[in-house]
Coordinates of C-alpha atoms in Angstrom, one line a residue:
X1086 CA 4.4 26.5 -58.7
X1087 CA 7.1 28.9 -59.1
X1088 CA 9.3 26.6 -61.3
X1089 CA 10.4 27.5 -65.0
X1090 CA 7.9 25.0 -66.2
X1091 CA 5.0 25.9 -64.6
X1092 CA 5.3 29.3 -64.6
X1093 CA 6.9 30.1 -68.3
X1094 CA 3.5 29.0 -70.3
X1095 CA 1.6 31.4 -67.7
X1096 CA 3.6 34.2 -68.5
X1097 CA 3.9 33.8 -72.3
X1098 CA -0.2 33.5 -72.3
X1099 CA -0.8 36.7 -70.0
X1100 CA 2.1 38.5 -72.1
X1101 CA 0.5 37.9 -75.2
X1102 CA -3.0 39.4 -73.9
X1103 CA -1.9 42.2 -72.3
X1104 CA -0.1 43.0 -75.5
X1105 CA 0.9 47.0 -74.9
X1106 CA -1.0 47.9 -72.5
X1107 CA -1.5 47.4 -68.5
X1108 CA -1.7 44.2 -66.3
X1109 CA -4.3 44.1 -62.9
X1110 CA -3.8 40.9 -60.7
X1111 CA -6.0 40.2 -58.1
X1112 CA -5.3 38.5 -55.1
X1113 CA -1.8 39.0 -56.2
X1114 CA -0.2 37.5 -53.2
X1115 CA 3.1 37.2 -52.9
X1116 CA 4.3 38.0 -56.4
X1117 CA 4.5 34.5 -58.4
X1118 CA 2.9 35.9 -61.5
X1119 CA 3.1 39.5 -61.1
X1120 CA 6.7 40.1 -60.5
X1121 CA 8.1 38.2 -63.3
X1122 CA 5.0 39.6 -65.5
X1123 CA 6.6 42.9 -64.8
X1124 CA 10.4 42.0 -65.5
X1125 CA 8.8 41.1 -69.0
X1126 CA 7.8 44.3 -69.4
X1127 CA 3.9 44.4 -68.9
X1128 CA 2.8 47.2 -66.0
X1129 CA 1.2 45.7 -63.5
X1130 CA -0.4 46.3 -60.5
X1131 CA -1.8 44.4 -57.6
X1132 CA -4.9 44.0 -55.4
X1133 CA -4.3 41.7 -52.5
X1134 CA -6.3 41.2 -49.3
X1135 CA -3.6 40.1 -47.2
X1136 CA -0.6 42.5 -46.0
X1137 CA 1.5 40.2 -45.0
X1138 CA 1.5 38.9 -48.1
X1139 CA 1.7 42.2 -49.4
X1140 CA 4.9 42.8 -47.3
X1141 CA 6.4 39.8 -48.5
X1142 CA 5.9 40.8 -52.6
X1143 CA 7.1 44.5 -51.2
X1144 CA 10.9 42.8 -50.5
X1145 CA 11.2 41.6 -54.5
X1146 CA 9.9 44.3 -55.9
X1147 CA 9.5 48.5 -55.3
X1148 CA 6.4 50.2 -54.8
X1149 CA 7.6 52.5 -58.1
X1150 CA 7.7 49.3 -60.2
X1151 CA 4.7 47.1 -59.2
X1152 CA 1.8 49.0 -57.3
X1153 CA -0.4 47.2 -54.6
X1154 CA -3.3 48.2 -53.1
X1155 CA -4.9 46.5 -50.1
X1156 CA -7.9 45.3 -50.1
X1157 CA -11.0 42.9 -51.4
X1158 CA -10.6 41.8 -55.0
X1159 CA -14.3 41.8 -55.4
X1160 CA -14.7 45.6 -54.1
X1161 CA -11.5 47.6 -54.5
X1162 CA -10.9 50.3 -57.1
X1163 CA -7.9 51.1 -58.4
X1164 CA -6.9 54.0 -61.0
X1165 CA -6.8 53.4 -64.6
X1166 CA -8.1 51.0 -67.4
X1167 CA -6.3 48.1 -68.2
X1168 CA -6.1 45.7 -70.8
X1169 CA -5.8 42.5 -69.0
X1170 CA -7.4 41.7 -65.5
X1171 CA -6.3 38.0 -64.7
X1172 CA -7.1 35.8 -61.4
X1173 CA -4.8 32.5 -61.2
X1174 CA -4.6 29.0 -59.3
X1175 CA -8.3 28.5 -58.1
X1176 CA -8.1 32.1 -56.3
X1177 CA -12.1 32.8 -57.3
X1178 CA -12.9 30.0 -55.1
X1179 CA -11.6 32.3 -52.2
X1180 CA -14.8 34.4 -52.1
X1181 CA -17.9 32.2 -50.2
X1182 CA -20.8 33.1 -52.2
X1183 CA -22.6 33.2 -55.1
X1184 CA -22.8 37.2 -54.7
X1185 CA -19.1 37.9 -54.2
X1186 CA -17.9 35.8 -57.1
X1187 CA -20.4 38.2 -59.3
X1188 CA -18.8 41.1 -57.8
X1189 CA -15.3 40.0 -58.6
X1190 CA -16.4 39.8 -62.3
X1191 CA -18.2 43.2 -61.9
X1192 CA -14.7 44.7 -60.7
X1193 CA -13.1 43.4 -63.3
X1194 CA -14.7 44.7 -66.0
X1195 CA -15.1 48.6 -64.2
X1196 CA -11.1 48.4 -64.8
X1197 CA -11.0 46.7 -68.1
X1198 CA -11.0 49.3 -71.5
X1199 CA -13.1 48.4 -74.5
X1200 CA -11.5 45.4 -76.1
X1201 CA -10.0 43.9 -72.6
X1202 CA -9.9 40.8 -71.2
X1203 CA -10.4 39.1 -67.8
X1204 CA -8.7 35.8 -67.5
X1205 CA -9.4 32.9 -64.9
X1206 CA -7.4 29.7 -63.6
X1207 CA -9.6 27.4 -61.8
X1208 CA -10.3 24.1 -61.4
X1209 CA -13.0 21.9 -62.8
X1210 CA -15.2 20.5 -59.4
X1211 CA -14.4 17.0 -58.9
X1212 CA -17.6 15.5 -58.1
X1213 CA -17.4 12.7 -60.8
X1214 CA -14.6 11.1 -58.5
X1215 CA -17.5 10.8 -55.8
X1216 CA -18.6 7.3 -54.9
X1217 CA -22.3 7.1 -54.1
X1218 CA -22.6 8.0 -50.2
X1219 CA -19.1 9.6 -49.5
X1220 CA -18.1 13.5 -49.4
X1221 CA -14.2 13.2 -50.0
X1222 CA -11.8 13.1 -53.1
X1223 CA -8.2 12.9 -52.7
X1224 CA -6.6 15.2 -55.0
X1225 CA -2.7 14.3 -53.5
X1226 CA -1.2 11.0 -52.1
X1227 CA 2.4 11.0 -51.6
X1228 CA 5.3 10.5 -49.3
X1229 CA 5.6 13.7 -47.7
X1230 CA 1.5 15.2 -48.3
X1231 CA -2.4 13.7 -47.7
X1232 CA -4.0 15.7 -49.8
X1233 CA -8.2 16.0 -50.3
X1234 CA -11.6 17.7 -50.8
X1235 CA -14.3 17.6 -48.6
X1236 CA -17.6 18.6 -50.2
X1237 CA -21.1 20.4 -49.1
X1238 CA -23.0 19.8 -52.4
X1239 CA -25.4 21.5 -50.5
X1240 CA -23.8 24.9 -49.6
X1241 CA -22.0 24.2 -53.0
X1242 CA -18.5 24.8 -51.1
X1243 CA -15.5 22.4 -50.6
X1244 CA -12.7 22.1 -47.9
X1245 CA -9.8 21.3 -48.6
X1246 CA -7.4 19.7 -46.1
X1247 CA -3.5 18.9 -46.1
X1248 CA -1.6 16.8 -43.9
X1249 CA 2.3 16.8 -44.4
X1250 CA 4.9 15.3 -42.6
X1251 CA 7.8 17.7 -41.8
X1252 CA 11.5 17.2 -41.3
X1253 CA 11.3 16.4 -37.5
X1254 CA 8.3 13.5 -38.2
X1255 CA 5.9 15.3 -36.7
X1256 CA 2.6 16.1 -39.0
X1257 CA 1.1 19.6 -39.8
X1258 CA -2.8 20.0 -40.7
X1259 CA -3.8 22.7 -42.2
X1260 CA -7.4 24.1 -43.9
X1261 CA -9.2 26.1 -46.2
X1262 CA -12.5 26.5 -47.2
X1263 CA -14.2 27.4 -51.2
X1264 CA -17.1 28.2 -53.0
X1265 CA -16.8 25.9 -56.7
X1266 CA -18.3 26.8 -59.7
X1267 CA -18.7 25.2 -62.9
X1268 CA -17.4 27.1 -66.2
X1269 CA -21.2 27.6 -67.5
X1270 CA -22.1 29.2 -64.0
X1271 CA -18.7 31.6 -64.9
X1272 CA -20.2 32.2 -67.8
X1273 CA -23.3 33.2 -66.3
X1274 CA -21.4 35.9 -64.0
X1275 CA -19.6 37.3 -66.7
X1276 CA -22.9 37.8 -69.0
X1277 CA -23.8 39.6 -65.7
X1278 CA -20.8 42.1 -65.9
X1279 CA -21.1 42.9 -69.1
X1280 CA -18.4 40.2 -70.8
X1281 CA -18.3 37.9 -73.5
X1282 CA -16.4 34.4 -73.6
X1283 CA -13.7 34.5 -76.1
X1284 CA -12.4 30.8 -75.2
X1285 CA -11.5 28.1 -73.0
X1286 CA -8.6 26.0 -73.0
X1287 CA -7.3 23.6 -70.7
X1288 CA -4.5 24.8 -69.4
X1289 CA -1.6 27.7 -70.2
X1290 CA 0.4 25.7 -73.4
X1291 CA -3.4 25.8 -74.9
X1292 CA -5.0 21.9 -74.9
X1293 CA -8.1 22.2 -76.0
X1294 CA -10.9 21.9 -72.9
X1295 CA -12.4 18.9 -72.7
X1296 CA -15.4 17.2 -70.1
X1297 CA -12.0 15.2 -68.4
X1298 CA -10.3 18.4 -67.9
X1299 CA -9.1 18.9 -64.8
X1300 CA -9.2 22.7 -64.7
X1301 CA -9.5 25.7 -67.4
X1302 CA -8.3 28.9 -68.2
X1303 CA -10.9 31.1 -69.4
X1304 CA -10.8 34.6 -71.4
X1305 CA -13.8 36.8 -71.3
X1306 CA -13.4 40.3 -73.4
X1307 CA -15.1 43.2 -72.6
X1308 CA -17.3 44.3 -75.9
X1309 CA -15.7 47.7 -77.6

């Protein structure tokens, strides 16, 4: 995720909308996007609910050059406007309900200025890949990982579970649970906060969005 290739379309596409003016991440982790963001010249500054995390962005970069604040990306305020608000690799699925996704949309537009835009990177819910009767879609078969998504069409939330083999041949299992939503219910949350779709595309070089797509960026602009 941090290679050249994935990360040099990401960069050129958030660069190009923040144009002259300031970059918010949230849930900016550990730096991926934000750091080099900022070595291209764009301000930016961070929201991230993990300090650990936090600590470990802290050893690239100074405080001075690339602000964090601690805390919910749904709730926490920072100072300023800014011209770009951006949330990448399926983070909005980190917030359980239908309510806090709204929120997050709601923050971002109290920080955007006339004219901004909030940007998302999220996948498309894979419930075509469902046979009739089962719950699970593997998303990653390979030497070294066992990859795949658990789903509660119900609570309309996912786990998704990971089982890799490390060095010693021993396995490690690991967890995490996610609300999905579709790109109209998106839609729906940003009509909420006050935003206006600008366009969809299928992934950071630009291919058109399609039903097979397997995720989508999305651009909503805050009306001047």
């Amino acid at each position: 995720m941090s290679s050249a290739a994935v990360l040099g379309p990401t960069l050129d596409f958030l660069t190009e909308l923040a144009g002259d003016g300031r970059a918010l991440e949230f849930a900016i982790g550990t730096g991926r996007v934000g750091v080099p963001l900022r070595e291209r010249g764009v301000p930016v500054m961070g929201i991230e609910l993990s300090e650990h995390m936090a600590k470990v962005l802290r050893r690239k970069i100074d405080e001075d050059a690339l602000p964090v604040v601690v805390g919910d990306m749904a709730t926490t305020v920072v100072p300023g406007e800014f011209t770009l608000v951006y949330l990448v690799y399926n983070t909005i699925g980190n917030l359980l309900t239908q309510d806090e996704q709204v929120e997050c949309f709601r923050n971002a537009a109290r920080h955007l200025r006339p004219g901004g835009r909030f940007v998302i990177e999220v996948g498309v819910p894979s419930l075509r890949l469902l046979p009739p009767g089962q719950v699970a879609v593997p998303f990653d078969v390979s030497e070294r990982h066992l990859g795949f998504d658990t789903f509660d069409l119900v609570e309309q939330t996912l786990v998704s579970h990971h089982v890799t083999r490390e060095d010693g041949g021993g396995y490690r299992r690991d967890s995490s649970r996610h609300r999905y939503a579709w790109p109209a219910e998106l839609d729906l949350m940003a009509r909420i906060a006050g935003l206006e779709l600008e366009h969809r595309v299928a992934d950071w070089d630009g291919a058109p969005f399609t039903q097979d797509s397997a995720k989508h960026i999305s651009v909503w602009r805050k009306p001047t």
